[in-house]
Amino acid sequence: LVHVDWILQCCGGQKKVDYHTKEFLLNEIGEKAMKFREDEKKKKEMVESMMEKNETVEKEEEYDENKGWTEPVELGCCCVCHENGDLNCPWCVDCPFTIQRKKELNL
């Protein structure tokens, strides 16, 4: 990789000028530019890959929020009397659990 000034000196002097001098030879700059381009390409590919993964995650999150839950089951009553065995609870007069327990105990 040579600087354009080398061409101008060759044309101006009507002879070939040695291009191996530091003044005309631009290989180091070219190598740095190539490395920079390769790094930028890798960064771009990494960002694209991350965005693809993110899009996949977002697509996976677009599901029914109730998916995985069972249908609710009506238990009829949630009073603590079922845990402590109180069959005379004033709030559980029509409770299916209390009625069933009374039947089992013949009350």
Short mmCIF file of C-alpha atoms in Angstrom, two decimals:
data_model
loop_
_atom_site.label_atom_id
_atom_site.label_comp_id
_atom_site.label_asym_id
_atom_site.label_seq_id
_atom_site.Cartn_x
_atom_site.Cartn_y
_atom_site.Cartn_z
CA LEU A 1 0.00 0.00 0.00
CA VAL A 2 1.62 3.23 -1.11
CA HIS A 3 0.75 6.88 -0.71
CA VAL A 4 -0.57 8.78 -3.73
CA ASP A 5 2.42 11.14 -3.46
CA TRP A 6 4.59 8.28 -4.76
CA ILE A 7 2.59 8.22 -7.99
CA LEU A 8 2.80 12.00 -8.29
CA GLN A 9 6.60 11.96 -7.81
CA CYS A 10 6.98 9.17 -10.34
CA CYS A 11 4.89 11.10 -12.88
CA GLY A 12 6.52 14.44 -12.09
CA GLY A 13 10.06 13.11 -12.30
CA GLN A 14 9.27 10.80 -15.21
CA LYS A 15 11.01 7.94 -13.37
CA LYS A 16 10.18 5.28 -10.85
CA VAL A 17 10.81 6.46 -7.30
CA ASP A 18 11.65 3.93 -4.56
CA TYR A 19 8.42 3.34 -2.67
CA HIS A 20 9.99 1.34 0.19
CA THR A 21 10.63 4.49 2.18
CA LYS A 22 8.57 5.35 5.23
CA GLU A 23 7.32 8.39 3.36
CA PHE A 24 5.42 6.34 0.76
CA LEU A 25 4.86 2.88 2.26
CA LEU A 26 1.56 2.73 4.17
CA ASN A 27 1.36 -0.98 5.08
CA GLU A 28 1.11 -0.28 8.82
CA ILE A 29 -1.82 2.07 8.32
CA GLY A 30 -3.45 -0.47 6.01
CA GLU A 31 -3.02 -3.26 8.54
CA LYS A 32 -4.52 -1.08 11.29
CA ALA A 33 -7.44 -0.21 9.03
CA MET A 34 -8.05 -3.88 8.21
CA LYS A 35 -7.88 -4.82 11.89
CA PHE A 36 -10.31 -2.01 12.71
CA ARG A 37 -12.72 -3.20 10.00
CA GLU A 38 -12.50 -6.80 11.21
CA ASP A 39 -13.15 -5.70 14.81
CA GLU A 40 -16.12 -3.58 13.72
CA LYS A 41 -17.50 -6.53 11.72
CA LYS A 42 -17.16 -8.81 14.76
CA LYS A 43 -18.88 -6.23 16.98
CA LYS A 44 -21.70 -5.88 14.46
CA GLU A 45 -22.13 -9.67 14.23
CA MET A 46 -22.12 -9.93 18.03
CA VAL A 47 -24.77 -7.20 18.36
CA GLU A 48 -26.90 -8.86 15.67
CA SER A 49 -26.56 -12.20 17.43
CA MET A 50 -27.56 -10.65 20.75
CA MET A 51 -30.53 -8.93 19.10
CA GLU A 52 -31.64 -12.23 17.54
CA LYS A 53 -31.46 -13.88 20.95
CA ASN A 54 -33.34 -10.96 22.48
CA GLU A 55 -36.04 -11.20 19.80
CA THR A 56 -36.33 -14.92 20.53
CA VAL A 57 -36.73 -14.19 24.24
CA GLU A 58 -39.34 -11.53 23.49
CA LYS A 59 -41.23 -13.96 21.24
CA GLU A 60 -41.12 -16.59 23.97
CA GLU A 61 -42.49 -14.05 26.45
CA GLU A 62 -45.47 -13.36 24.17
CA TYR A 63 -47.49 -16.21 25.58
CA ASP A 64 -50.65 -16.50 27.58
CA GLU A 65 -49.85 -15.34 31.09
CA ASN A 66 -52.26 -17.93 32.48
CA LYS A 67 -50.53 -20.77 30.66
CA GLY A 68 -49.27 -23.37 33.09
CA TRP A 69 -51.87 -22.59 35.72
CA THR A 70 -54.63 -25.08 36.40
CA GLU A 71 -58.25 -24.08 36.31
CA PRO A 72 -59.36 -22.68 39.65
CA VAL A 73 -61.25 -25.12 41.84
CA GLU A 74 -63.96 -23.74 44.06
CA LEU A 75 -63.37 -25.08 47.55
CA GLY A 76 -66.42 -23.40 48.93
CA CYS A 77 -64.88 -22.10 52.14
CA CYS A 78 -61.52 -21.04 53.47
CA CYS A 79 -62.34 -20.57 57.14
CA VAL A 80 -59.84 -21.62 59.81
CA CYS A 81 -62.51 -23.77 61.44
CA HIS A 82 -61.63 -26.50 58.95
CA GLU A 83 -58.15 -26.66 60.42
CA ASN A 84 -59.13 -26.58 64.07
CA GLY A 85 -62.15 -28.90 63.71
CA ASP A 86 -64.84 -26.42 64.81
CA LEU A 87 -68.17 -27.71 63.48
CA ASN A 88 -70.22 -24.89 65.02
CA CYS A 89 -68.61 -22.01 63.15
CA PRO A 90 -71.26 -19.32 62.48
CA TRP A 91 -69.69 -18.45 59.09
CA CYS A 92 -69.65 -22.05 57.85
CA VAL A 93 -73.32 -22.99 58.21
CA ASP A 94 -73.68 -23.73 54.47
CA CYS A 95 -70.05 -24.84 53.98
CA PRO A 96 -69.76 -28.15 52.10
CA PHE A 97 -66.82 -29.20 54.30
CA THR A 98 -68.73 -28.63 57.53
CA ILE A 99 -71.81 -30.40 56.14
CA GLN A 100 -69.68 -33.39 55.05
CA ARG A 101 -67.92 -33.59 58.42
CA LYS A 102 -71.25 -33.45 60.27
CA LYS A 103 -72.55 -36.30 58.07
CA GLU A 104 -69.45 -38.36 58.79
CA LEU A 105 -69.86 -37.77 62.53
CA ASN A 106 -73.67 -38.27 62.36
CA LEU A 107 -74.36 -34.83 63.83
#
